[in-house]
mmCIF file of C-alpha atoms in Angstrom:
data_model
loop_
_atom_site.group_PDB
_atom_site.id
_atom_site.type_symbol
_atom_site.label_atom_id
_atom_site.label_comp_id
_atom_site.label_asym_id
_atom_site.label_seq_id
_atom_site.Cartn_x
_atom_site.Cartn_y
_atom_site.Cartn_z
ATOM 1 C CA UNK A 20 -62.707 34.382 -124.080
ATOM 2 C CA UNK A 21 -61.617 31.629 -126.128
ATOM 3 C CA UNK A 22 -60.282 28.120 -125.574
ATOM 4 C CA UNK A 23 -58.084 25.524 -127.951
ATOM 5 C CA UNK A 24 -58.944 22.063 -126.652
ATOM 6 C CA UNK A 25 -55.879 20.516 -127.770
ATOM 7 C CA UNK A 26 -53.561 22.528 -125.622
ATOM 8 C CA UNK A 27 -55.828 23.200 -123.081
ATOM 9 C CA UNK A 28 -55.400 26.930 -122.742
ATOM 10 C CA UNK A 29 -57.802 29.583 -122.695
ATOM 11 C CA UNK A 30 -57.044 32.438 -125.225
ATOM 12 C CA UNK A 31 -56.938 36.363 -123.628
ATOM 13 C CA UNK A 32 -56.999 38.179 -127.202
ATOM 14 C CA UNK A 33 -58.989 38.322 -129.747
ATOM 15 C CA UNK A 34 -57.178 35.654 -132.374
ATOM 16 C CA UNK A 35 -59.058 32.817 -134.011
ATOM 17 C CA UNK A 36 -56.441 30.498 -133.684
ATOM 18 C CA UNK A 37 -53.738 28.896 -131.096
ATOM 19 C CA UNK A 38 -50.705 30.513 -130.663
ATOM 20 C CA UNK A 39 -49.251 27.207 -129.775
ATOM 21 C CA UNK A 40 -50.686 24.590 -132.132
ATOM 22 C CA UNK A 41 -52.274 26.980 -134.227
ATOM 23 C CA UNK A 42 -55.815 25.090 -134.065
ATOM 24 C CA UNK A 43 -59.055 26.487 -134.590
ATOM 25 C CA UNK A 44 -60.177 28.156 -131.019
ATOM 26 C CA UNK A 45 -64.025 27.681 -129.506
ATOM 27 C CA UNK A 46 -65.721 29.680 -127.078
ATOM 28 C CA UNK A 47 -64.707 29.423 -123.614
ATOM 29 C CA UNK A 48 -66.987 26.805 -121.348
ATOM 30 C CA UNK A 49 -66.434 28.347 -117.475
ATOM 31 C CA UNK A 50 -62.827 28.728 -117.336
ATOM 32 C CA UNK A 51 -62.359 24.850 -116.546
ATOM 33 C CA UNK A 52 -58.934 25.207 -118.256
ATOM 34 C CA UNK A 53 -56.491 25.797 -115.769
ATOM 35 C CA UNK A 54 -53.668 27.505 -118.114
ATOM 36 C CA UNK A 55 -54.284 30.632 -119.367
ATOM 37 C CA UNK A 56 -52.299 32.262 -122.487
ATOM 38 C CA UNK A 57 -51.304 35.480 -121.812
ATOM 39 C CA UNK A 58 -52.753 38.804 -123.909
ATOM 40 C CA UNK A 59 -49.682 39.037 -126.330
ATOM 41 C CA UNK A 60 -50.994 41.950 -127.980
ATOM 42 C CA UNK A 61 -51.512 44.107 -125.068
ATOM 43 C CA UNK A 62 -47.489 43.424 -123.512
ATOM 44 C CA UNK A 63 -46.904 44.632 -126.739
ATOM 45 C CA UNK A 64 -48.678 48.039 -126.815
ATOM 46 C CA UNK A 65 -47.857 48.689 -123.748
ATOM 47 C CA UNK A 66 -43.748 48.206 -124.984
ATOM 48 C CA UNK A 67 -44.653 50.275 -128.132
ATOM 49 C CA UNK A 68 -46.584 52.808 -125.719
ATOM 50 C CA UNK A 69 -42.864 53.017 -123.314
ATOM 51 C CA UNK A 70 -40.742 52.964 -126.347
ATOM 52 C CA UNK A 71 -42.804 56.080 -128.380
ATOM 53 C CA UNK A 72 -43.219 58.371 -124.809
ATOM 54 C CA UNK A 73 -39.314 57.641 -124.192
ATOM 55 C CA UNK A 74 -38.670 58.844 -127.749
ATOM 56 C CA UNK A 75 -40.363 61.845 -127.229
ATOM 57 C CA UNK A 76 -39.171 62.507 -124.093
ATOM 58 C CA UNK A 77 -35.413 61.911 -125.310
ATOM 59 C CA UNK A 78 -35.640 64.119 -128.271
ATOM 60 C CA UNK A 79 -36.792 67.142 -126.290
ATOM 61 C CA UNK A 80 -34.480 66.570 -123.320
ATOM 62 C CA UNK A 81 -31.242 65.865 -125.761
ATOM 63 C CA UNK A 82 -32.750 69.374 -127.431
ATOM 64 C CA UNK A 83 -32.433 71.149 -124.343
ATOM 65 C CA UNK A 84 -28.969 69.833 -123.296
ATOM 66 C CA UNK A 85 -27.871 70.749 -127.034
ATOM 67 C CA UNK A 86 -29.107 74.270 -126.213
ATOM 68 C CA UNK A 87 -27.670 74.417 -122.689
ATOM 69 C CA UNK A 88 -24.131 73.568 -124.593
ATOM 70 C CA UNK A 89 -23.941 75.750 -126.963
ATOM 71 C CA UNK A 90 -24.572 78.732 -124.819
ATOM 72 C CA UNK A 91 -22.128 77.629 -122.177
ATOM 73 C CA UNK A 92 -19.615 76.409 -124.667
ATOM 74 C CA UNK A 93 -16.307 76.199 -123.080
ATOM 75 C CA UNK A 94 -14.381 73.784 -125.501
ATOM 76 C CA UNK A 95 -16.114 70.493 -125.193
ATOM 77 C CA UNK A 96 -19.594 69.373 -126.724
ATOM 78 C CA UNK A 97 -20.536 67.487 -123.644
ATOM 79 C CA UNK A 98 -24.341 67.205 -125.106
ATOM 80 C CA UNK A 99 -23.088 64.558 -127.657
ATOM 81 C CA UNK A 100 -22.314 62.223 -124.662
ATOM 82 C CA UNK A 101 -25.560 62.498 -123.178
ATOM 83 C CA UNK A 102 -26.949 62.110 -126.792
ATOM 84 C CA UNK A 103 -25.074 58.759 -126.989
ATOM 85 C CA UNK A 104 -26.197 57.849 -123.798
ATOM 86 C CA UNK A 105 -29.577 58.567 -124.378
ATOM 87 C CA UNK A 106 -29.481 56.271 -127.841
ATOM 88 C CA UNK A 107 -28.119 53.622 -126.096
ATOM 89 C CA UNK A 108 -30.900 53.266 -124.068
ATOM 90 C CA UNK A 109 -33.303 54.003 -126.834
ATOM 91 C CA UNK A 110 -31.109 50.501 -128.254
ATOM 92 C CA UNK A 111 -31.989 48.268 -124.969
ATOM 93 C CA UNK A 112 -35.490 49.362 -125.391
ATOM 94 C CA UNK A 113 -35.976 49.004 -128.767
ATOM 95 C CA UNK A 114 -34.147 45.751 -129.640
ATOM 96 C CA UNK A 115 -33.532 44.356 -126.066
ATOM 97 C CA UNK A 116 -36.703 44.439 -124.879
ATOM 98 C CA UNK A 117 -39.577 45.198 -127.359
ATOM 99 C CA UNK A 118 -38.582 43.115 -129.824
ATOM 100 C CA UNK A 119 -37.928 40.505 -127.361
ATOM 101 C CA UNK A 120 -34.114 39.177 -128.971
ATOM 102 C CA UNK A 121 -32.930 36.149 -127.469
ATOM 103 C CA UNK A 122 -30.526 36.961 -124.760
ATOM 104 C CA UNK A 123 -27.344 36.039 -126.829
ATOM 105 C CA UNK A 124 -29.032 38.858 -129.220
ATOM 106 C CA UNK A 125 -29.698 41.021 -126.197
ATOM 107 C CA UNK A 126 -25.947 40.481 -125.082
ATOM 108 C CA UNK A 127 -24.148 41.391 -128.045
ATOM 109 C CA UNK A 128 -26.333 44.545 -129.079
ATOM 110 C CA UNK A 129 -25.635 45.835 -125.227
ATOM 111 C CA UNK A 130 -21.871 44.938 -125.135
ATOM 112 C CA UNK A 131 -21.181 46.356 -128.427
ATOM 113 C CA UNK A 132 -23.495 49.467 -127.500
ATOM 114 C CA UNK A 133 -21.407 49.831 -124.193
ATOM 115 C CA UNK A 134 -18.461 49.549 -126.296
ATOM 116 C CA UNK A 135 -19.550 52.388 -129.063
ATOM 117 C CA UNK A 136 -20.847 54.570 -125.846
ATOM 118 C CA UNK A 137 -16.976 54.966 -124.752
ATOM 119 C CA UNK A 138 -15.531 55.072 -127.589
ATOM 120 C CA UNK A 139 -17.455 58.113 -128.380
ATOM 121 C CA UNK A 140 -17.050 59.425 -125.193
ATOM 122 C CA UNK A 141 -13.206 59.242 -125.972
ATOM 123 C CA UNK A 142 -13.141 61.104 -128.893
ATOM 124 C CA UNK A 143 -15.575 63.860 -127.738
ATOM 125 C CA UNK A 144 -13.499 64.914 -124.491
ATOM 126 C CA UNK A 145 -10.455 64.836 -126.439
ATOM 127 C CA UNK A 146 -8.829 61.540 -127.726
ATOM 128 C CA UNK A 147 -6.646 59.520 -125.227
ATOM 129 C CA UNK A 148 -6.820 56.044 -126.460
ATOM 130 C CA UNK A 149 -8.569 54.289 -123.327
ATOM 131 C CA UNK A 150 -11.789 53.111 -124.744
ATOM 132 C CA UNK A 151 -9.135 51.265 -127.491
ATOM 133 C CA UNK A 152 -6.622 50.131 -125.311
ATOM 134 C CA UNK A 153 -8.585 49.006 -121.958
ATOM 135 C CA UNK A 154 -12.399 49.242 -122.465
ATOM 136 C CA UNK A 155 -12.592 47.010 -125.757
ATOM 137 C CA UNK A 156 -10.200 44.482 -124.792
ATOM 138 C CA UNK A 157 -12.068 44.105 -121.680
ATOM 139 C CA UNK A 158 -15.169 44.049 -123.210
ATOM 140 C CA UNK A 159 -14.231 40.921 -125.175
ATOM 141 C CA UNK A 160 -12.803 38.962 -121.599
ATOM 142 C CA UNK A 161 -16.309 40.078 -120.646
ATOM 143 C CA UNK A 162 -17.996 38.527 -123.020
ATOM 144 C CA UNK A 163 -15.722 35.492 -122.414
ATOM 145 C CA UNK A 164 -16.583 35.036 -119.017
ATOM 146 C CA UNK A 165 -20.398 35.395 -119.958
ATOM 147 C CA UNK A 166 -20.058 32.906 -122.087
ATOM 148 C CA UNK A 167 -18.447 30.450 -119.609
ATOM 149 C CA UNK A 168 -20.876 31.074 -117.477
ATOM 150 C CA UNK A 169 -23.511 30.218 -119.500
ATOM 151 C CA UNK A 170 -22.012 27.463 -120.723
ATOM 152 C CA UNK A 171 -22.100 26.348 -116.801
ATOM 153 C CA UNK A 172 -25.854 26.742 -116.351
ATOM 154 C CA UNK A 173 -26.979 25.419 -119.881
ATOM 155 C CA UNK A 174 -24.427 22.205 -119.510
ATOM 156 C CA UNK A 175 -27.242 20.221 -121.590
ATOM 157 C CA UNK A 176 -26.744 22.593 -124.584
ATOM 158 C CA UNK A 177 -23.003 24.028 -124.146
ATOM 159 C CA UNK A 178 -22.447 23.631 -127.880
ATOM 160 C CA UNK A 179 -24.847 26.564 -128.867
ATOM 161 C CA UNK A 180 -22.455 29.357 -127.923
ATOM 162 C CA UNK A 181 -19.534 28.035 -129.690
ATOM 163 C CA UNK A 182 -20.709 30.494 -132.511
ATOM 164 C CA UNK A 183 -20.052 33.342 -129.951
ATOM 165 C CA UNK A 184 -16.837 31.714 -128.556
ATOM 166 C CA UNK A 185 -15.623 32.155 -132.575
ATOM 167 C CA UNK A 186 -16.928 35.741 -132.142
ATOM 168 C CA UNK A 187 -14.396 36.718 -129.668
ATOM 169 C CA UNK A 188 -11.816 34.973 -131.168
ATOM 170 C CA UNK A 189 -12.347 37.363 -134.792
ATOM 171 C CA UNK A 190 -12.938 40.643 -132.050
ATOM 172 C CA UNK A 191 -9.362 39.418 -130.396
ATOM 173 C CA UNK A 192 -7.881 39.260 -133.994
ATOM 174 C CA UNK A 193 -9.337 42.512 -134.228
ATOM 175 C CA UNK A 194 -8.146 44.248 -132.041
ATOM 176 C CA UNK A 195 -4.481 42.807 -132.995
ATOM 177 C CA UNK A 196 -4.843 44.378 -136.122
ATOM 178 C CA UNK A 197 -5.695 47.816 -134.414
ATOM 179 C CA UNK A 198 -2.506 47.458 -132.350
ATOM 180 C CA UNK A 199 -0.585 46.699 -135.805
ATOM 181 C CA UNK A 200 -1.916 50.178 -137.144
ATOM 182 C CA UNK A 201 -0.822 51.763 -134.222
ATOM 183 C CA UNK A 202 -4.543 52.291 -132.767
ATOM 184 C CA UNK A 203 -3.889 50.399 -129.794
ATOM 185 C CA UNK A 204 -1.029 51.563 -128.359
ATOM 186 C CA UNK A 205 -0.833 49.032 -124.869
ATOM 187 C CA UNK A 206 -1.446 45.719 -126.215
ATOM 188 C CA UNK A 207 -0.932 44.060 -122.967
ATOM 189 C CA UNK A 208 -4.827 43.449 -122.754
ATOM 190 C CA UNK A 209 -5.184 43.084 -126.048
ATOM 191 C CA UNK A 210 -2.628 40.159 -126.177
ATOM 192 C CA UNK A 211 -4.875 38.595 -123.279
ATOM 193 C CA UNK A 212 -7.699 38.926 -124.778
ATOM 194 C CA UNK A 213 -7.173 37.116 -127.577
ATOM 195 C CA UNK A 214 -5.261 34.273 -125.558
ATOM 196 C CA UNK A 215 -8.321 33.934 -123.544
ATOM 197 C CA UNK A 216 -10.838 33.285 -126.449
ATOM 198 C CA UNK A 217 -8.465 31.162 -127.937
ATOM 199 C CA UNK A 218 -8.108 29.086 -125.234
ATOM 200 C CA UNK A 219 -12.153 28.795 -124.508
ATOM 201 C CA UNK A 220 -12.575 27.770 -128.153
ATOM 202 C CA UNK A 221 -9.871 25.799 -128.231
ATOM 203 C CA UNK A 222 -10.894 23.791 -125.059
ATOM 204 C CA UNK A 223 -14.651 23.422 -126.354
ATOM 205 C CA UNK A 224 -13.476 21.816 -129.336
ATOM 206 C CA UNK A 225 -11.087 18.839 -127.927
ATOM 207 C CA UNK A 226 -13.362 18.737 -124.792
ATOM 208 C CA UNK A 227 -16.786 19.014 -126.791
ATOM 209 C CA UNK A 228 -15.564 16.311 -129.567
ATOM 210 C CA UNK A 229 -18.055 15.465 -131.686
ATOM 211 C CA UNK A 230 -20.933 18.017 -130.133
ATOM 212 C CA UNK A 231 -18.873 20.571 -131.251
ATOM 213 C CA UNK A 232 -17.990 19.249 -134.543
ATOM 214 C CA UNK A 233 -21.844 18.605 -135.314
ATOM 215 C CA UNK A 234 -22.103 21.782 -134.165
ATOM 216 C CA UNK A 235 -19.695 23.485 -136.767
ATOM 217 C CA UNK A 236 -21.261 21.359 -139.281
ATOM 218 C CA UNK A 237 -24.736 22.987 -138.890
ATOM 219 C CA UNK A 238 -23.518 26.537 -138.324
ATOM 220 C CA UNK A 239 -21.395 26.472 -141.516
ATOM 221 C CA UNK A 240 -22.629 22.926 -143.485
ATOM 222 C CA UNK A 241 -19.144 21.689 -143.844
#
């Protein structure tokens, strides 16, 4: 076991240098270092280990269900559901969770996953126009109310998700485009969507005042 004497952390794996401060480590005395850095390397095997045996697992169950499908056939593929299903989890693993994405990362990939998932899911049991007309809309007040939320808890550093309130405001436009092309067909929570994320970015900007204009300027250097 190594320790770095600057930060005062003893070292589980086998790297020559701090993680943190990126000093040259020295052999461990007798553990007199309270603070331990955890074994980075062997989290992430063990993620890489869950991530391949799901793979495998996924493949050959989504193979059997394909099977099962095709012999039962009665008018619906009902296996591409499940296969949809099954990738969306694959997603979460992959990019939510292995790769350890910040969780505004982690929040969009899952929402927009979600999203994909029904849309699908629509269009494989025979078109009907929900996943336009309800489930996206609603995803976007969703992520709305997420994002008030977190605004709540992180008070000190509000300013940071008013990149994702501008977000919702381009999905809201969106999805008034879709209703102009006649893909959305009841635009009630459409309409409401787009009032909503209007009105949260709207609000941060008088409210937030020059946070939020400092904050623009470093997102987009105007």
């Amino acid at each position: 076991m190594r320790e770095c004497k600057k930060c005062h952390v003893e070292i589980l794996d086998d790297t020559s240098v701090c993680p943190l401060c990126s000093s040259v480590l020295e052999e461990s005395g007798q553990g007199k270092w309270r603070n331990g850095y955890p074994d980075v390397k062997a989290v992430s095997k063990k993620l890489s280990f869950v991530v391949r045996l799901y793979s495998f697992l996924a493949i050959i169950v989504q193979t059997v269900l394909v099977i099962i499908n095709y012999l039962t056939y009665r008018g619906i593929w009902w296996s591409a559901i499940s296969g949809i299903i099954i990738l969306y989890f694959y997603i979460t693993l992959k990019y939510s969770l292995q790769k350890n994405n910040g969780y505004k990362t982690v929040i969009l990939v899952q929402l927009v996953g979600a999203v994909i998932l029904m849309i699908a899911a629509d269009n494989i049991v025979g078109y009907q126009g929900w996943s336009m007309n309800y489930v996206l809309p609603c995803a976007i007040l969703l992520l709305n109310a997420t994002i008030g939320i977190l605004m709540i808890i992180n008070a000190s550093n509000w300013q940071s998700y008013l990149l994702m309130q501008i977000l919702t405001v381009l999905l809201s436009a969106g999805c008034v485009l879709f209703w102009k092309f006649h893909i959305i067909t009841s635009p009630i929570l459409t309409f409401l969507s787009l009032f909503a994320s209007l009105s949260m970015l709207l609000g941060t900007l008088i409210f937030g005042e020059r946070k939020a204009k400092t904050e623009l300027k470093r997102r987009f250097h105007v």
